Tab-separated table of C-alpha atoms and ligand atoms in Angstrom:
chain	number	residue	atom	x	y	z
A	143	MET	CA	-39.188	-43.593	-40.451
A	144	SER	CA	-40.202	-44.991	-37.117
A	145	ASP	CA	-39.126	-43.469	-33.792
A	146	TYR	CA	-39.232	-45.187	-30.445
A	147	THR	CA	-42.915	-45.194	-29.526
A	148	LYS	CA	-44.523	-45.698	-26.149
A	149	THR	CA	-46.544	-48.670	-27.347
A	150	GLU	CA	-43.366	-50.347	-28.527
A	151	GLU	CA	-42.459	-52.126	-25.340
A	152	ASN	CA	-44.534	-50.730	-22.513
A	153	ASP	CA	-46.888	-53.609	-22.136
A	154	ILE	CA	-49.634	-51.372	-20.849
A	155	ASP	CA	-52.293	-53.943	-20.207
A	156	LYS	CA	-49.868	-56.223	-18.428
A	157	GLU	CA	-48.702	-53.319	-16.256
A	158	LYS	CA	-52.299	-52.832	-15.164
A	159	ARG	CA	-53.029	-56.473	-14.480
A	160	GLY	CA	-49.567	-57.332	-13.242
A	161	GLN	CA	-49.576	-60.718	-14.923
A	162	PHE	CA	-49.697	-62.637	-18.152
A	163	GLY	CA	-51.521	-65.495	-19.556
A	164	ASN	CA	-55.046	-65.304	-18.264
A	165	ARG	CA	-57.237	-63.954	-21.049
A	166	PHE	CA	-57.714	-66.066	-24.143
A	167	LEU	CA	-59.531	-65.213	-27.334
A	168	THR	CA	-61.756	-68.166	-28.125
A	169	ASP	CA	-64.236	-66.426	-30.403
A	170	GLU	CA	-62.941	-63.896	-32.945
A	171	LYS	CA	-66.171	-61.897	-32.768
A	172	ASN	CA	-65.308	-60.885	-29.182
A	173	VAL	CA	-61.930	-59.447	-30.167
A	174	PHE	CA	-62.824	-55.807	-29.459
A	175	GLN	CA	-64.310	-56.549	-26.005
A	176	PHE	CA	-60.995	-56.246	-24.161
A	177	ASN	CA	-57.698	-54.327	-24.449
A	178	ALA	CA	-55.517	-57.417	-24.776
A	179	TRP	CA	-55.513	-61.165	-25.338
A	180	ASP	CA	-52.835	-63.608	-24.204
A	181	ASN	CA	-51.066	-66.457	-26.019
A	182	VAL	CA	-52.552	-65.631	-29.382
A	183	GLU	CA	-51.881	-68.264	-32.013
A	184	TRP	CA	-50.844	-66.909	-35.411
A	185	ASP	CA	-52.553	-68.468	-38.427
A	186	GLN	CA	-50.828	-68.860	-41.801
A	187	GLU	CA	-52.446	-65.711	-43.197
A	188	LEU	CA	-51.047	-63.563	-40.383
A	189	LEU	CA	-47.592	-65.129	-40.799
A	190	ASN	CA	-47.658	-64.496	-44.547
A	191	GLN	CA	-48.637	-60.857	-43.999
A	192	ALA	CA	-45.794	-60.396	-41.516
A	193	GLU	CA	-43.272	-62.056	-43.864
A	194	GLU	CA	-44.430	-59.833	-46.696
A	195	LYS	CA	-43.991	-56.637	-44.627
A	196	ILE	CA	-40.498	-57.709	-43.564
A	197	LYS	CA	-39.583	-58.590	-47.130
A	198	ILE	CA	-40.558	-55.074	-48.177
A	199	ASN	CA	-38.921	-53.231	-45.286
A	200	SER	CA	-35.645	-55.155	-45.600
A	201	SER	CA	-35.448	-55.123	-49.393
A	202	VAL	CA	-33.187	-52.056	-49.334
A	203	LEU	CA	-30.423	-52.225	-46.739
A	204	MET	CA	-28.910	-49.084	-45.242
A	205	SER	CA	-25.523	-48.207	-46.743
A	206	THR	CA	-22.503	-49.387	-44.731
A	207	ASP	CA	-21.233	-45.828	-44.279
A	208	LYS	CA	-24.525	-44.619	-42.898
A	209	ALA	CA	-24.866	-47.690	-40.664
A	210	LYS	CA	-21.346	-47.137	-39.289
A	211	GLN	CA	-22.235	-43.630	-38.271
A	212	PHE	CA	-25.089	-44.991	-36.094
A	213	GLU	CA	-22.840	-47.721	-34.720
A	214	ASP	CA	-19.967	-45.411	-33.798
A	215	ASN	CA	-22.282	-43.023	-31.998
A	216	ALA	CA	-24.735	-45.511	-30.461
A	217	ASP	CA	-24.315	-44.113	-26.930
A	218	ASP	CA	-24.878	-40.545	-28.153
A	219	TYR	CA	-28.232	-41.537	-29.671
A	220	TRP	CA	-29.336	-43.029	-26.340
A	221	ASP	CA	-28.029	-39.943	-24.522
A	222	LYS	CA	-30.178	-37.806	-26.784
A	223	PHE	CA	-33.142	-40.121	-26.121
A	224	TYR	CA	-32.800	-39.653	-22.341
A	225	SER	CA	-32.146	-35.920	-22.645
A	226	ILE	CA	-35.520	-35.620	-24.394
A	227	HIS	CA	-37.587	-38.114	-22.371
A	228	GLU	CA	-35.712	-37.996	-19.031
A	229	ASN	CA	-37.342	-40.554	-16.713
A	230	LYS	CA	-40.808	-40.239	-18.232
A	231	PHE	CA	-40.634	-42.743	-21.071
A	232	PHE	CA	-40.335	-46.241	-19.637
A	233	LYS	CA	-42.698	-47.285	-16.872
A	234	ASP	CA	-41.552	-49.051	-13.732
A	235	ARG	CA	-41.524	-52.702	-14.628
A	236	ASN	CA	-43.669	-53.874	-11.750
A	237	TRP	CA	-44.688	-57.037	-13.694
A	238	LEU	CA	-41.133	-58.263	-13.248
A	239	PHE	CA	-41.873	-60.300	-10.168
A	240	THR	CA	-44.670	-62.327	-11.730
A	241	GLU	CA	-42.364	-63.338	-14.551
A	242	PHE	CA	-39.083	-63.403	-12.644
A	243	PRO	CA	-39.882	-64.231	-8.992
A	244	GLU	CA	-36.198	-65.041	-8.453
A	245	LEU	CA	-35.630	-61.270	-8.309
A	246	LEU	CA	-37.322	-61.279	-4.926
A	247	GLY	CA	-34.363	-63.160	-3.511
A	248	ASN	CA	-36.468	-66.067	-2.293
A	249	SER	CA	-35.904	-69.590	-3.360
A	250	GLY	CA	-39.084	-71.646	-3.282
A	251	GLY	CA	-40.494	-69.427	-0.559
A	252	GLU	CA	-37.497	-69.896	1.719
A	253	SER	CA	-35.938	-66.628	2.711
A	254	LYS	CA	-32.215	-66.379	2.084
A	255	ASN	CA	-32.044	-63.253	4.156
A	256	CYS	CA	-28.649	-63.968	5.632
A	257	GLU	CA	-26.903	-64.601	2.309
A	258	LYS	CA	-25.509	-61.892	0.114
A	259	PHE	CA	-27.684	-61.563	-2.975
A	260	THR	CA	-26.268	-59.556	-5.862
A	261	ILE	CA	-28.008	-58.503	-9.053
A	262	LEU	CA	-26.681	-56.604	-12.076
A	263	GLU	CA	-29.003	-54.992	-14.565
A	264	VAL	CA	-27.268	-54.232	-17.847
A	265	GLY	CA	-28.706	-51.391	-19.915
A	266	CYS	CA	-30.553	-50.197	-16.817
A	267	GLY	CA	-31.632	-46.869	-18.321
A	268	VAL	CA	-33.078	-44.587	-15.648
A	269	GLY	CA	-33.865	-47.355	-13.145
A	270	ASN	CA	-37.315	-48.660	-14.077
A	271	THR	CA	-36.207	-52.149	-13.121
A	272	ILE	CA	-33.672	-51.402	-10.382
A	273	PHE	CA	-35.999	-49.349	-8.186
A	274	PRO	CA	-38.903	-51.865	-8.230
A	275	ILE	CA	-36.385	-54.617	-7.307
A	276	ILE	CA	-35.095	-52.644	-4.344
A	277	ARG	CA	-38.608	-51.663	-3.250
A	278	SER	CA	-39.971	-55.202	-3.425
A	279	ASN	CA	-37.091	-57.143	-1.969
A	280	SER	CA	-37.132	-58.224	1.640
A	281	ASN	CA	-33.553	-59.501	1.606
A	282	SER	CA	-31.513	-57.025	3.636
A	283	ASN	CA	-28.342	-58.354	1.983
A	284	LEU	CA	-29.528	-57.466	-1.488
A	285	PHE	CA	-27.234	-55.292	-3.585
A	286	VAL	CA	-28.187	-54.148	-7.080
A	287	TYR	CA	-25.733	-52.882	-9.668
A	288	GLY	CA	-26.964	-51.142	-12.793
A	289	CYS	CA	-24.976	-50.058	-15.787
A	290	ASP	CA	-25.756	-48.272	-19.001
A	291	PHE	CA	-23.582	-46.683	-21.675
A	292	SER	CA	-25.754	-43.565	-21.664
A	293	SER	CA	-24.209	-41.159	-19.161
A	294	SER	CA	-27.436	-39.092	-19.246
A	295	ALA	CA	-29.461	-42.137	-18.141
A	296	ILE	CA	-27.059	-42.885	-15.279
A	297	GLU	CA	-27.077	-39.250	-14.178
A	298	ILE	CA	-30.896	-39.183	-14.102
A	299	LEU	CA	-30.954	-42.492	-12.201
A	300	LYS	CA	-28.452	-41.255	-9.617
A	301	ASN	CA	-30.404	-38.036	-9.115
A	302	THR	CA	-33.572	-39.957	-8.284
A	303	ALA	CA	-34.516	-39.488	-4.617
A	304	GLU	CA	-34.752	-43.261	-4.173
A	305	TYR	CA	-31.112	-43.828	-5.207
A	306	ASP	CA	-29.346	-45.152	-2.115
A	307	GLU	CA	-25.709	-46.217	-2.370
A	308	THR	CA	-26.079	-48.641	0.509
A	309	LYS	CA	-28.440	-50.655	-1.705
A	310	CYS	CA	-27.346	-50.004	-5.257
A	311	LYS	CA	-24.623	-48.648	-7.498
A	312	ALA	CA	-25.176	-47.309	-10.979
A	313	PHE	CA	-22.303	-46.717	-13.376
A	314	VAL	CA	-21.579	-45.926	-16.999
A	315	CYS	CA	-20.384	-48.916	-18.978
A	316	ASP	CA	-20.574	-50.209	-22.526
A	317	ILE	CA	-21.378	-53.898	-22.109
A	318	THR	CA	-19.877	-54.736	-25.495
A	319	ASP	CA	-16.518	-53.696	-24.086
A	320	LEU	CA	-16.251	-54.413	-20.366
A	321	LYS	CA	-12.548	-53.637	-20.377
A	322	LYS	CA	-13.016	-50.071	-21.592
A	323	ASN	CA	-13.923	-48.632	-18.194
A	324	GLU	CA	-12.911	-49.760	-14.779
A	325	PHE	CA	-15.438	-52.451	-13.972
A	326	PRO	CA	-16.585	-52.660	-10.332
A	327	ILE	CA	-17.788	-56.277	-10.294
A	328	GLN	CA	-15.597	-59.333	-9.766
A	329	GLN	CA	-16.022	-62.457	-11.862
A	330	ARG	CA	-18.203	-65.265	-10.440
A	331	THR	CA	-19.932	-63.030	-7.889
A	332	LEU	CA	-23.390	-62.284	-9.318
A	333	ASP	CA	-26.565	-64.214	-8.520
A	334	ILE	CA	-28.576	-62.666	-11.326
A	335	ILE	CA	-28.012	-60.592	-14.464
A	336	VAL	CA	-31.104	-58.860	-15.838
A	337	MET	CA	-31.281	-58.053	-19.553
A	338	ILE	CA	-34.505	-56.275	-20.421
A	339	PHE	CA	-34.758	-54.782	-23.913
A	340	VAL	CA	-31.003	-54.257	-24.042
A	341	LEU	CA	-29.487	-56.992	-26.215
A	342	SER	CA	-31.761	-55.845	-29.052
A	343	ALA	CA	-29.939	-52.500	-28.965
A	344	ILE	CA	-26.598	-54.169	-29.699
A	345	LYS	CA	-25.211	-55.022	-33.102
A	346	PRO	CA	-25.768	-58.772	-33.735
A	347	GLU	CA	-22.089	-59.517	-34.401
A	348	LEU	CA	-21.218	-58.242	-30.899
A	349	GLN	CA	-24.005	-60.031	-29.052
A	350	LEU	CA	-22.346	-63.422	-28.446
A	351	GLU	CA	-19.095	-61.943	-27.134
A	352	THR	CA	-21.108	-59.594	-24.923
A	353	VAL	CA	-23.107	-62.448	-23.397
A	354	LYS	CA	-19.949	-64.551	-22.912
A	355	ASN	CA	-18.298	-61.724	-20.984
A	356	LEU	CA	-21.371	-61.225	-18.834
A	357	VAL	CA	-21.551	-64.948	-18.052
A	358	LYS	CA	-18.059	-64.711	-16.501
A	359	LEU	CA	-19.568	-62.446	-13.834
A	360	LEU	CA	-22.175	-65.007	-12.768
A	361	LYS	CA	-21.655	-67.377	-9.847
A	362	PRO	CA	-22.064	-71.044	-10.718
A	363	GLY	CA	-25.810	-71.527	-10.338
A	364	GLY	CA	-26.430	-67.839	-11.177
A	365	LYS	CA	-28.976	-66.861	-13.832
A	366	ILE	CA	-29.583	-64.491	-16.713
A	367	LEU	CA	-33.147	-63.186	-16.932
A	368	PHE	CA	-34.003	-61.932	-20.395
A	369	ARG	CA	-36.934	-60.231	-22.089
A	370	ASP	CA	-36.718	-58.577	-25.495
A	371	TYR	CA	-38.341	-58.095	-28.901
A	372	GLY	CA	-39.471	-61.148	-30.873
A	373	LEU	CA	-39.537	-61.704	-34.616
A	374	TYR	CA	-42.709	-60.291	-36.270
A	375	ASP	CA	-43.441	-57.921	-33.404
A	376	LEU	CA	-45.544	-54.960	-34.483
A	377	ALA	CA	-42.525	-52.676	-34.012
A	378	GLN	CA	-40.668	-54.668	-36.702
A	379	LEU	CA	-43.536	-54.651	-39.171
A	380	ARG	CA	-43.892	-50.875	-38.858
A	381	PHE	CA	-40.407	-50.134	-40.223
A	382	LYS	CA	-40.170	-48.450	-43.586
A	383	SER	CA	-37.682	-49.448	-46.251
A	384	GLY	CA	-34.124	-48.101	-45.806
A	385	GLN	CA	-33.935	-48.606	-42.020
A	386	CYS	CA	-32.799	-52.220	-42.104
A	387	LEU	CA	-29.099	-52.902	-41.507
A	388	GLU	CA	-29.204	-56.692	-41.724
A	389	LYS	CA	-31.721	-59.488	-41.267
A	390	ASN	CA	-34.128	-58.552	-38.429
A	391	PHE	CA	-31.919	-55.637	-37.311
A	392	TYR	CA	-32.972	-52.013	-37.848
A	393	VAL	CA	-32.183	-48.451	-36.848
A	394	ARG	CA	-35.070	-46.356	-35.567
A	395	GLY	CA	-35.718	-42.773	-36.639
A	396	ASP	CA	-34.081	-41.598	-33.397
A	397	GLY	CA	-30.842	-43.454	-34.231
A	398	THR	CA	-31.235	-46.340	-31.738
A	399	PHE	CA	-30.847	-49.954	-32.895
A	400	VAL	CA	-33.323	-52.786	-32.547
A	401	LYS	CA	-32.969	-56.491	-33.239
A	402	PHE	CA	-35.983	-58.832	-33.359
A	403	PHE	CA	-35.077	-62.257	-31.957
A	404	THR	CA	-36.334	-65.766	-32.601
A	405	GLN	CA	-36.372	-68.227	-29.701
A	406	ASP	CA	-33.531	-70.054	-31.475
A	407	ASP	CA	-31.414	-66.879	-31.682
A	408	VAL	CA	-31.749	-66.460	-27.934
A	409	ASP	CA	-31.081	-70.130	-27.233
A	410	ARG	CA	-27.933	-70.064	-29.372
A	411	LEU	CA	-26.567	-66.943	-27.675
A	412	PHE	CA	-26.989	-68.325	-24.179
A	413	THR	CA	-26.074	-71.971	-24.730
A	414	GLU	CA	-22.974	-71.053	-26.760
A	415	SER	CA	-21.989	-68.943	-23.761
A	416	GLY	CA	-22.123	-72.023	-21.543
A	417	LEU	CA	-25.555	-71.552	-19.957
A	418	VAL	CA	-28.386	-74.033	-19.565
A	419	LYS	CA	-32.011	-73.331	-20.489
A	420	GLU	CA	-34.618	-73.023	-17.783
A	421	GLN	CA	-37.191	-71.116	-19.839
A	422	ASN	CA	-37.444	-69.784	-23.396
A	423	ILE	CA	-40.904	-68.650	-24.489
A	424	ALA	CA	-42.427	-66.458	-27.160
A	425	ASP	CA	-44.976	-64.258	-25.444
A	426	LYS	CA	-47.521	-63.516	-28.175
A	427	ARG	CA	-50.120	-60.995	-27.280
A	428	LEU	CA	-52.846	-59.189	-29.155
A	429	GLN	CA	-53.306	-55.617	-27.997
A	430	ILE	CA	-56.501	-53.850	-29.007
A	431	ASN	CA	-57.149	-50.181	-29.574
A	432	ARG	CA	-60.883	-50.311	-29.070
A	433	GLY	CA	-61.428	-46.662	-30.052
A	434	LYS	CA	-59.750	-47.118	-33.423
A	435	GLN	CA	-60.755	-50.810	-33.747
A	436	LEU	CA	-57.072	-51.652	-34.273
A	437	LYS	CA	-55.426	-55.028	-33.659
A	438	MET	CA	-51.745	-54.943	-32.686
A	439	TYR	CA	-49.847	-58.208	-32.589
A	440	ARG	CA	-46.948	-58.138	-30.133
A	441	VAL	CA	-44.182	-60.698	-29.744
A	442	TRP	CA	-41.613	-60.761	-26.955
A	443	ILE	CA	-39.078	-63.452	-26.121
A	444	GLN	CA	-38.667	-64.236	-22.462
A	445	ALA	CA	-35.900	-66.499	-21.230
A	446	LYS	CA	-34.041	-67.732	-18.144
A	447	TYR	CA	-30.680	-69.453	-18.492
A	448	TYR	CA	-28.431	-70.542	-15.643
A	449	LYS	CA	-24.728	-71.234	-15.222
A	450	PRO	CA	-24.123	-74.864	-14.291
A	451	LYS	CA	-22.375	-75.577	-11.008
A	452	ASP	CA	-18.690	-76.434	-11.496
B	651	SAM	C1	-34.849	-50.013	-24.319
B	651	SAM	S1	-33.816	-49.364	-23.104
B	651	SAM	C2	-34.241	-50.398	-21.738
B	651	SAM	C3	-33.928	-49.776	-20.417
B	651	SAM	C4	-34.201	-50.668	-19.207
B	651	SAM	N1	-33.586	-51.962	-19.320
B	651	SAM	C5	-35.683	-50.833	-18.964
B	651	SAM	O1	-36.161	-51.932	-19.074
B	651	SAM	O2	-36.352	-49.832	-18.696
B	651	SAM	C6	-32.242	-49.976	-23.622
B	651	SAM	C7	-31.109	-49.476	-22.771
B	651	SAM	O3	-29.917	-50.159	-23.132
B	651	SAM	C8	-28.848	-49.236	-23.107
B	651	SAM	N2	-27.760	-49.779	-23.949
B	651	SAM	C9	-27.805	-50.017	-25.268
B	651	SAM	N3	-26.620	-50.500	-25.693
B	651	SAM	C10	-25.804	-50.580	-24.600
B	651	SAM	C11	-24.462	-50.994	-24.387
B	651	SAM	N4	-23.693	-51.406	-25.396
B	651	SAM	N5	-23.960	-50.957	-23.130
B	651	SAM	C12	-24.732	-50.520	-22.096
B	651	SAM	N6	-26.007	-50.097	-22.227
B	651	SAM	C13	-26.546	-50.129	-23.472
B	651	SAM	C14	-29.470	-47.937	-23.616
B	651	SAM	O4	-28.722	-46.797	-23.248
B	651	SAM	C15	-30.832	-48.001	-22.965
B	651	SAM	O5	-30.830	-47.378	-21.706
């Protein structure tokens, strides 16, 4: 049974280098020379091995009763996660600005300092994205909202010394049901919605409705910035049999859900919600544990979709 592990999504090497895409493996015999390689092409043998592992780990699906128990208490499992790890699990996502420069509030280098610039991060956890955005942004009219359905995460975030209500507001909210709590954001007011490793935590049948409701909050011209697990990622191949709920959707040992997306899955979710593609890439990376001579193939989907002007 696999628990959430640090290697799962903390892209350690990228955090150190602050960027992607600049180290390519051209000769297999050099593979153990560095900690990571970018844009790794998968050959047929690797694909077959991945397919085989998925076939095995999804051959026995979790019973509906057991799955429902995880579904009904999804927020409690995340609460437990944050009660154990507090703010020490996820790292600040300082790489954000290389991949998503629009978070800096500049458009093509032109400062929009006088305009109001509003961002919402959904599934913000303890603020590993919100705080770097606030720290790095020169726009004095920036305001960042963050919501998460884990009240423990929001409490930890709000108790962080950096939390400043003139610049940000964090609140508890289940994004699959925006009507459940009083929602502080008006429709058509947001410039950007950030979704980092959050949609994967939501049951697939609720994902489209969730995205559609979020899109209503965007201004025409506003964007969703997305990064999440890709199909065949190491975290998927590590699952043991009995943890799969449906195709490419699993429950971890700690009770949290994880979906592994294809680029098409992501495209369908956003275009069926009325957005237009700006970017949709599979970031395939080979991470190396040089001590143990281990190769770890990672796959993340990164996407940007915008709301057309009326
Ligand atoms: C993997 S963590 C990512 C946290 C943060 N985005 C980051 O990058 O550090 C996923 C987060 O999504 C939150 N989450 C999962 N389902 C949610 C839902 N239905 N509504 C709101 N938040 C949710 C969890 O509580 C958790 O904090």
